[in-house]
Each structure stands twice: as structure tokens, then as C-alpha cells.
PDB file of C-alpha atoms and ligand atoms in Angstrom:
ATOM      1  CA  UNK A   1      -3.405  -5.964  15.046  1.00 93.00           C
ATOM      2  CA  UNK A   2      -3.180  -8.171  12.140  1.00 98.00           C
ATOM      3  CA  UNK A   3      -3.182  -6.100   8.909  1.00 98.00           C
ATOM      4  CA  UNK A   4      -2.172  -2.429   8.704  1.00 98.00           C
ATOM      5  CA  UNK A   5      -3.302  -0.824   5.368  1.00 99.00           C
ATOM      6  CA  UNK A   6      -1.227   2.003   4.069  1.00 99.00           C
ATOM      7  CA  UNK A   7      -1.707   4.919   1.440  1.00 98.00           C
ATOM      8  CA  UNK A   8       1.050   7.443   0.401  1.00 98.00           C
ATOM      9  CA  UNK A   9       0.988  10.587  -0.425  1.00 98.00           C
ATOM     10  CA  UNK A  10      -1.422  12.158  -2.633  1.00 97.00           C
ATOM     11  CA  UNK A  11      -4.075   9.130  -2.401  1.00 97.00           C
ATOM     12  CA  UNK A  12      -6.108  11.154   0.095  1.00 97.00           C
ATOM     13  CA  UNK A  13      -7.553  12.849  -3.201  1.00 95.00           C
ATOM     14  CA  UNK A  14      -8.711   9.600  -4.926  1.00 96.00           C
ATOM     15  CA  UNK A  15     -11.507  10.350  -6.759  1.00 91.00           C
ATOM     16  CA  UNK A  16     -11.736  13.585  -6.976  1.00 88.00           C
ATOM     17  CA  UNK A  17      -9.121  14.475 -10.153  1.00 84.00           C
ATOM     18  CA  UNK A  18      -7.361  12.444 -13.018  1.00 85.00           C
ATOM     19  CA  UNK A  19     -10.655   9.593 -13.026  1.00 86.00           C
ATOM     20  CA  UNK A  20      -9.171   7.919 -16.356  1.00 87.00           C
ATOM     21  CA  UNK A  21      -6.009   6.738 -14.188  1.00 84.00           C
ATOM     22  CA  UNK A  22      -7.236   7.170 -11.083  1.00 82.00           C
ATOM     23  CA  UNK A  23     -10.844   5.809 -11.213  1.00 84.00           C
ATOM     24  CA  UNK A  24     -13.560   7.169  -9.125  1.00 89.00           C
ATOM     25  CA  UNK A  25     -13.360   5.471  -6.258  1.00 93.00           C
ATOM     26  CA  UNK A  26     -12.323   7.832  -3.002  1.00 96.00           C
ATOM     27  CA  UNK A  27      -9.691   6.564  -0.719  1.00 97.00           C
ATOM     28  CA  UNK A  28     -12.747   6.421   2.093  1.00 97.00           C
ATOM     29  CA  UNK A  29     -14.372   3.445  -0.138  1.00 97.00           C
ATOM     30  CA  UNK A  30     -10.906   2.000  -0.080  1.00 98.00           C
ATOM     31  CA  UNK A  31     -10.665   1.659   3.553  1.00 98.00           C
ATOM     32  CA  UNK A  32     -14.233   1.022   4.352  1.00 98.00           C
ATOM     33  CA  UNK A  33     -13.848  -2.161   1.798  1.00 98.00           C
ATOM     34  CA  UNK A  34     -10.886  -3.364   2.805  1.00 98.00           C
ATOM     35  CA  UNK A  35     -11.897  -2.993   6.625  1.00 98.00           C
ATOM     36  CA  UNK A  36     -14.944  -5.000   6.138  1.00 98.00           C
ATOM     37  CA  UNK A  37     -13.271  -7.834   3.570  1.00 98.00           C
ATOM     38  CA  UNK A  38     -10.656  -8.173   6.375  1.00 98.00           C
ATOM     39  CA  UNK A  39     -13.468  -7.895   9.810  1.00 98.00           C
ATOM     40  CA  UNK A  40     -15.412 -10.735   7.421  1.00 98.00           C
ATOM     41  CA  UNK A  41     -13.012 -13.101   7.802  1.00 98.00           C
ATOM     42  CA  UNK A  42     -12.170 -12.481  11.381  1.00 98.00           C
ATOM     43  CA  UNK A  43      -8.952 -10.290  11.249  1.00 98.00           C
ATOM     44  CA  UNK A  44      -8.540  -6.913  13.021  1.00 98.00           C
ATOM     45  CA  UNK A  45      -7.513  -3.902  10.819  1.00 98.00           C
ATOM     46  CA  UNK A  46      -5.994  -0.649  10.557  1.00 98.00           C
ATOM     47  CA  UNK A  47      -5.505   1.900   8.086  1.00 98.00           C
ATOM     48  CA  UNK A  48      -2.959   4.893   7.506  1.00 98.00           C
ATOM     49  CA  UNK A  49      -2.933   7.447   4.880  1.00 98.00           C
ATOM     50  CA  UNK A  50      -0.349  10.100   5.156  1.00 98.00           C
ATOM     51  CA  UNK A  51       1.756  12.588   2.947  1.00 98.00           C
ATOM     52  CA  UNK A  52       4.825  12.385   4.709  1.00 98.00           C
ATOM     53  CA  UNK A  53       7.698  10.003   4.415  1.00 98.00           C
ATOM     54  CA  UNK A  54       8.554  10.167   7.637  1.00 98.00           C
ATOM     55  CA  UNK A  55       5.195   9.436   9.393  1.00 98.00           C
ATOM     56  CA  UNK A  56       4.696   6.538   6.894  1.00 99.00           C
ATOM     57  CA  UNK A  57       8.545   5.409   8.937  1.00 99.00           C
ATOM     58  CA  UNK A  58       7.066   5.602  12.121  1.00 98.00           C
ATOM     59  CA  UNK A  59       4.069   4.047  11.593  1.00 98.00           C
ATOM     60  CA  UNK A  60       6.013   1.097  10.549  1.00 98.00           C
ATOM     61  CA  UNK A  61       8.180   1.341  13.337  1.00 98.00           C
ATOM     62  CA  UNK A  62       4.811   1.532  15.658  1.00 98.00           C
ATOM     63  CA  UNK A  63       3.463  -1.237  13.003  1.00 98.00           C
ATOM     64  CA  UNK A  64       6.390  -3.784  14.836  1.00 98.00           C
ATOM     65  CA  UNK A  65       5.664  -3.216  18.622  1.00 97.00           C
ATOM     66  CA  UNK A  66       1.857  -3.491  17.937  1.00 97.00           C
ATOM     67  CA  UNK A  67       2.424  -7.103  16.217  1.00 98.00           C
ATOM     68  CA  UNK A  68       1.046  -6.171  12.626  1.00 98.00           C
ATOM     69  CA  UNK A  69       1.318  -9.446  11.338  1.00 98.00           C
ATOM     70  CA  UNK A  70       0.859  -8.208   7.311  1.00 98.00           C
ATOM     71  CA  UNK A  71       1.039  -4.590   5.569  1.00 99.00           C
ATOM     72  CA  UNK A  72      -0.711  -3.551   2.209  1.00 99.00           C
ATOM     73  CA  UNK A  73       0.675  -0.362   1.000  1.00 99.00           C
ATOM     74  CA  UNK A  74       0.164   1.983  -1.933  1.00 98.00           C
ATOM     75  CA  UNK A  75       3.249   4.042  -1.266  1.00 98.00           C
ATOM     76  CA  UNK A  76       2.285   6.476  -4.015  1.00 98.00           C
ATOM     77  CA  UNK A  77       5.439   8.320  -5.510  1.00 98.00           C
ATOM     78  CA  UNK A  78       7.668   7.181  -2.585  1.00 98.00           C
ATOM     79  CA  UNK A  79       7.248   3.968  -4.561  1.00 98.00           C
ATOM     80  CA  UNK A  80      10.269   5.917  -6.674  1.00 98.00           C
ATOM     81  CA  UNK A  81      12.091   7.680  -4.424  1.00 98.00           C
ATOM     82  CA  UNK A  82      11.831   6.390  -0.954  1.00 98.00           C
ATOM     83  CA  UNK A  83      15.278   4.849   0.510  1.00 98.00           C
ATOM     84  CA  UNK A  84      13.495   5.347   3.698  1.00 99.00           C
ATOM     85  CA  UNK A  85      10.482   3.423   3.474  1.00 99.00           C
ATOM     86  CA  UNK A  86      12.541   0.608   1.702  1.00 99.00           C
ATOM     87  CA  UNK A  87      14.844   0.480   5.183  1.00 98.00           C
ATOM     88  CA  UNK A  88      12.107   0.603   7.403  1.00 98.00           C
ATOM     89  CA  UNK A  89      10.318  -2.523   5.956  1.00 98.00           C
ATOM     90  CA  UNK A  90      14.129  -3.995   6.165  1.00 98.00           C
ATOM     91  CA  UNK A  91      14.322  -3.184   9.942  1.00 98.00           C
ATOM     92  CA  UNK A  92      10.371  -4.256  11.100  1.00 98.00           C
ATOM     93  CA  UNK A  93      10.391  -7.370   8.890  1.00 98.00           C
ATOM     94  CA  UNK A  94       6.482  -7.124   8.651  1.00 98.00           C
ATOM     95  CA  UNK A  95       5.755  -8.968   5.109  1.00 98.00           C
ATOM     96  CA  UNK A  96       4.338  -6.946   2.690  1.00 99.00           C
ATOM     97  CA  UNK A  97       1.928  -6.343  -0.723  1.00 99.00           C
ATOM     98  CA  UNK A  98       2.606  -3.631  -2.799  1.00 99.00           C
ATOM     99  CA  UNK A  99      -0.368  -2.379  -4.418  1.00 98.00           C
ATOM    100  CA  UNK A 100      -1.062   0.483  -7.215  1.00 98.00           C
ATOM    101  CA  UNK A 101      -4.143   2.020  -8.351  1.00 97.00           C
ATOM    102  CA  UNK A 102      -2.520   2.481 -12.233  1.00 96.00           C
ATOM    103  CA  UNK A 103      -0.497  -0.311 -14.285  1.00 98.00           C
ATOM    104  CA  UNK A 104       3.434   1.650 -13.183  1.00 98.00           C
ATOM    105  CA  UNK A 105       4.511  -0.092 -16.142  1.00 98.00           C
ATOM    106  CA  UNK A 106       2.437   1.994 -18.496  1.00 97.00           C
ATOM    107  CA  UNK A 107       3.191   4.592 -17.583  1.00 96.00           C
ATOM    108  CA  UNK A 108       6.453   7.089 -17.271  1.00 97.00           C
ATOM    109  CA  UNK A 109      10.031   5.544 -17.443  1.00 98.00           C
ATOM    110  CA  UNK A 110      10.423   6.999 -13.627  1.00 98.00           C
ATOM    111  CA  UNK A 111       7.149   4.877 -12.257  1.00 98.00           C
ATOM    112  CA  UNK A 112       8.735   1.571 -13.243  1.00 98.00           C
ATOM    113  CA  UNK A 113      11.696   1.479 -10.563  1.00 98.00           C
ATOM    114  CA  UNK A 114      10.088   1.109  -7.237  1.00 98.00           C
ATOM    115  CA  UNK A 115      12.430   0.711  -4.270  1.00 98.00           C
ATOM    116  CA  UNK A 116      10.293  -1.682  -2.699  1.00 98.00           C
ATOM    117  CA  UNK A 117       9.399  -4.431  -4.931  1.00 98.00           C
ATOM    118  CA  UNK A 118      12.447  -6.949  -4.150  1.00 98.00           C
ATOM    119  CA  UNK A 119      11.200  -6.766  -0.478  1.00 98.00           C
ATOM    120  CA  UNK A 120       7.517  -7.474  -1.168  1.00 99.00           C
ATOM    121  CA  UNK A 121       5.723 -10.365  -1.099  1.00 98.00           C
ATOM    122  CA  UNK A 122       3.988  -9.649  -4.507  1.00 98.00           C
ATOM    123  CA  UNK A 123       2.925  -6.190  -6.396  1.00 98.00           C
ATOM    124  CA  UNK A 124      -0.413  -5.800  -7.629  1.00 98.00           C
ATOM    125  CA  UNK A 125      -0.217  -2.740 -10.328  1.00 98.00           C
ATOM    126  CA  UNK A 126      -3.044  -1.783 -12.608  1.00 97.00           C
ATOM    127  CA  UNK A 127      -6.188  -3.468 -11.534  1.00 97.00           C
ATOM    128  CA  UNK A 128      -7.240  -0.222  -9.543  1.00 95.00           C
ATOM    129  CA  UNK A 129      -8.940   0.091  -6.673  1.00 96.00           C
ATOM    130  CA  UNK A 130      -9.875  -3.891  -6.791  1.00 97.00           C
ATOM    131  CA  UNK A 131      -6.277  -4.481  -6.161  1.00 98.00           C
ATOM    132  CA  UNK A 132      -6.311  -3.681  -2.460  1.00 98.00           C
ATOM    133  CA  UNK A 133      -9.260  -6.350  -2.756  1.00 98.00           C
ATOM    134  CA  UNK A 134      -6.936  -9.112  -4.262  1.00 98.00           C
ATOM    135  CA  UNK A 135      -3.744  -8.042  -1.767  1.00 98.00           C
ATOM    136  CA  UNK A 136      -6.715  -8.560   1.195  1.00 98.00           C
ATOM    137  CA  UNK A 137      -8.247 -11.814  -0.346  1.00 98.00           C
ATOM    138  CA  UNK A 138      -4.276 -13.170   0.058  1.00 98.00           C
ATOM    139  CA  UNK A 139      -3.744 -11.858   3.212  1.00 98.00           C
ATOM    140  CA  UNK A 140      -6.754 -13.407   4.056  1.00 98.00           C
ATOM    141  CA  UNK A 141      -5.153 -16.615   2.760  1.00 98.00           C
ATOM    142  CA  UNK A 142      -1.524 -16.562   4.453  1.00 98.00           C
ATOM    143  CA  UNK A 143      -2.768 -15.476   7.617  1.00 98.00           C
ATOM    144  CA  UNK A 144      -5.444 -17.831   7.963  1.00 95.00           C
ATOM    145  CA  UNK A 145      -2.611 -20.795   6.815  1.00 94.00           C
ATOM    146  CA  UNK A 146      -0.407 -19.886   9.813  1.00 86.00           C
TER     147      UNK A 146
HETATM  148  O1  CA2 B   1      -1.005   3.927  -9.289  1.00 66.64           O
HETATM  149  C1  CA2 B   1      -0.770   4.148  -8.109  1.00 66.64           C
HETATM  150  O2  CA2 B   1      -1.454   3.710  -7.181  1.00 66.64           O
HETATM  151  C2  CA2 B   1       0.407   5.059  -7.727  1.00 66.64           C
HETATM  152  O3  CA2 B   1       1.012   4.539  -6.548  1.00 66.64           O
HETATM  153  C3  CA2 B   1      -0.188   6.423  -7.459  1.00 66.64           C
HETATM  154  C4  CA2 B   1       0.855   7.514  -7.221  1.00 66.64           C
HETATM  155  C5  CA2 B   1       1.923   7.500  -8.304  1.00 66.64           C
HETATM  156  O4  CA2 B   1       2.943   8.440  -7.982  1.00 66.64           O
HETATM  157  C6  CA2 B   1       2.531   6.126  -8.484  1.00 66.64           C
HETATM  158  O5  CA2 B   1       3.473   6.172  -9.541  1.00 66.64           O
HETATM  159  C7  CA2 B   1       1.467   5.106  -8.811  1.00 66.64           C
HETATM  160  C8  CA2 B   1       0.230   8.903  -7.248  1.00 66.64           C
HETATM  161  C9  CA2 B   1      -0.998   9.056  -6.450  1.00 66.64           C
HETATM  162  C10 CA2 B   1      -1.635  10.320  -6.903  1.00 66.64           C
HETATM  163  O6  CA2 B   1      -2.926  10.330  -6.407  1.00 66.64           O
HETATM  164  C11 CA2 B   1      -3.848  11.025  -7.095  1.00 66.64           C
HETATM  165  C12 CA2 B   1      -5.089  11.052  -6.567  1.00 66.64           C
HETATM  166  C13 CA2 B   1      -6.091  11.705  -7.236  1.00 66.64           C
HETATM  167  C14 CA2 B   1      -5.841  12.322  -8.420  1.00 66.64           C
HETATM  168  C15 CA2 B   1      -4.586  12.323  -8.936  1.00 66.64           C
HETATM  169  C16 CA2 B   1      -3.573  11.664  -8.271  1.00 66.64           C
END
């Protein structure tokens, strides 16, 4: 498996309440674009979506002995709180784009630490759903330069 794409908790509801931070666009769309950006250019792909910290750790943990060579993850509010997450992308080592649907910075005080940043490869924040398209298009990129 080359890229494992990752949704947190809550995101299972895109589309479907708060449009004017959310957007429209369902987390289904999400997938189903980002599958076919990364199947374009010849990479295989997976996607996870769940509301538990815990699961998102294993799958991480299952993300290492499958290979994933690169993650994309919108790790909704665990962005804030999650120790966990943060230490399981410490232990696999899989590089990493953080991506949110809303600009974090414009936001709440609380949305502006995230606990993952300083481990990621790059955050894309604020260019909704377009910016799992960007974290693909440079996944695309590093993958295809190694
Ligand atoms: O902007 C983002 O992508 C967030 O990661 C979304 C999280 C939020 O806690 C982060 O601070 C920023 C929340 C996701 C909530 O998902 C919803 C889906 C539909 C309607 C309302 C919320």
C-alpha cells in the first residue's frame, strides 16, 4: 500500500451540517477523489475514517507492517488533544500531511495547538476539501521522486 488516507472523528458527517465551515462536500466525495487522483498516477490507496482514538492507533500500527509508504490525515479534534496519535506517528515513522477542512487558525484559541504539526511533513489548513487534493498532488510528487 502506498498512501493511507485518514479522517477523524466527526468527518463522517461532512456535508450534512455547519456548510459555511464545513462546505458541502461529503466525506464519500473525499475518498472517491482522492482514490482516483492517487489510482491516476499509478499508486495504490486506502482510506480510514473512524471516531475513535484508539482505532485511528491501530490503524497506524497496521499502516507499518502493510508498508504505507505516506499518510494524509484530517485528525479532526484529536488534532488538539491526541498524545496518542502524536506517539503513534513517532513509533511507525510513516511521513505524514496534515490536512484541515477549516483555516484552525481562524478559528478558536484551542484549534491552533495541534499535537501533530512538528511531526508532519507540511499542514494544509483552510483550503477545504481541495486540500486533501494538494496533500495528494505532493504525495504524488515525493513518491514518484523516490
Ligand atoms: O477543519 C478541519 O478539518 C478540522 O480538523 C475539523 C474538526 C475540528 O475539530 C478541527 O479543529 C478542524 C471537526 C470535524 C467536525 O466535522 C463536522 C462535520 C460536519 C459538520 C460539522 C462538523
Amino acid at each position: 500500500m502506498d498512501v493511507l488516507v485518514i479522517n477523524g472523528p466527526n468527518l463522517n458527517t461532512l456535508g450534512t451540517r455547519e456548510p459555511e465551515i464545513y462546505g458541502t462536500t461529503t466525506l464519500a466525495d473525499i475518498e472517491a477523489a482522492a482514490v482516483a487522483q492517487a489510482e491516476a498516477a499509478g499508486l495504490s490507496v486506502s482510506t480510514f475514517q473512524s471516531n475513535h482514538e484508539g482505532e485511528i492507533v491501530d490503524r497506524l500500527h497496521a499502516a507499518r507492517t502493510e508498508g504505507v509508504r505516506f499518510v494524509i490525515i484530517n485528525p479532526g479534534a484529536f488534532t488538539h488533544t491526541s498524545v496518542a496519535i502524536r506517539d503513534a506517528f513517532a513509533a511507525v515513522a510513516i511521513p505524514f500531511v496534515e490536512v484541515h477542512i477549516s483555516n484552525v487558525h481562524a478559528r478558536e484559541e484551542f484549534r491552533k495547538h495541534s499535537y501533530l504539526s512538528d511531526l508532519a511533513v507540511g499542514v494544509l489548513t483552510g483550503f477545504g476539501a481541495y486540500g486533501y487534493t494538494m496533500a495528494m498532488d505532493f504525495v504524488i510528487g515525493r513518491l514518484e521522486e523516490a
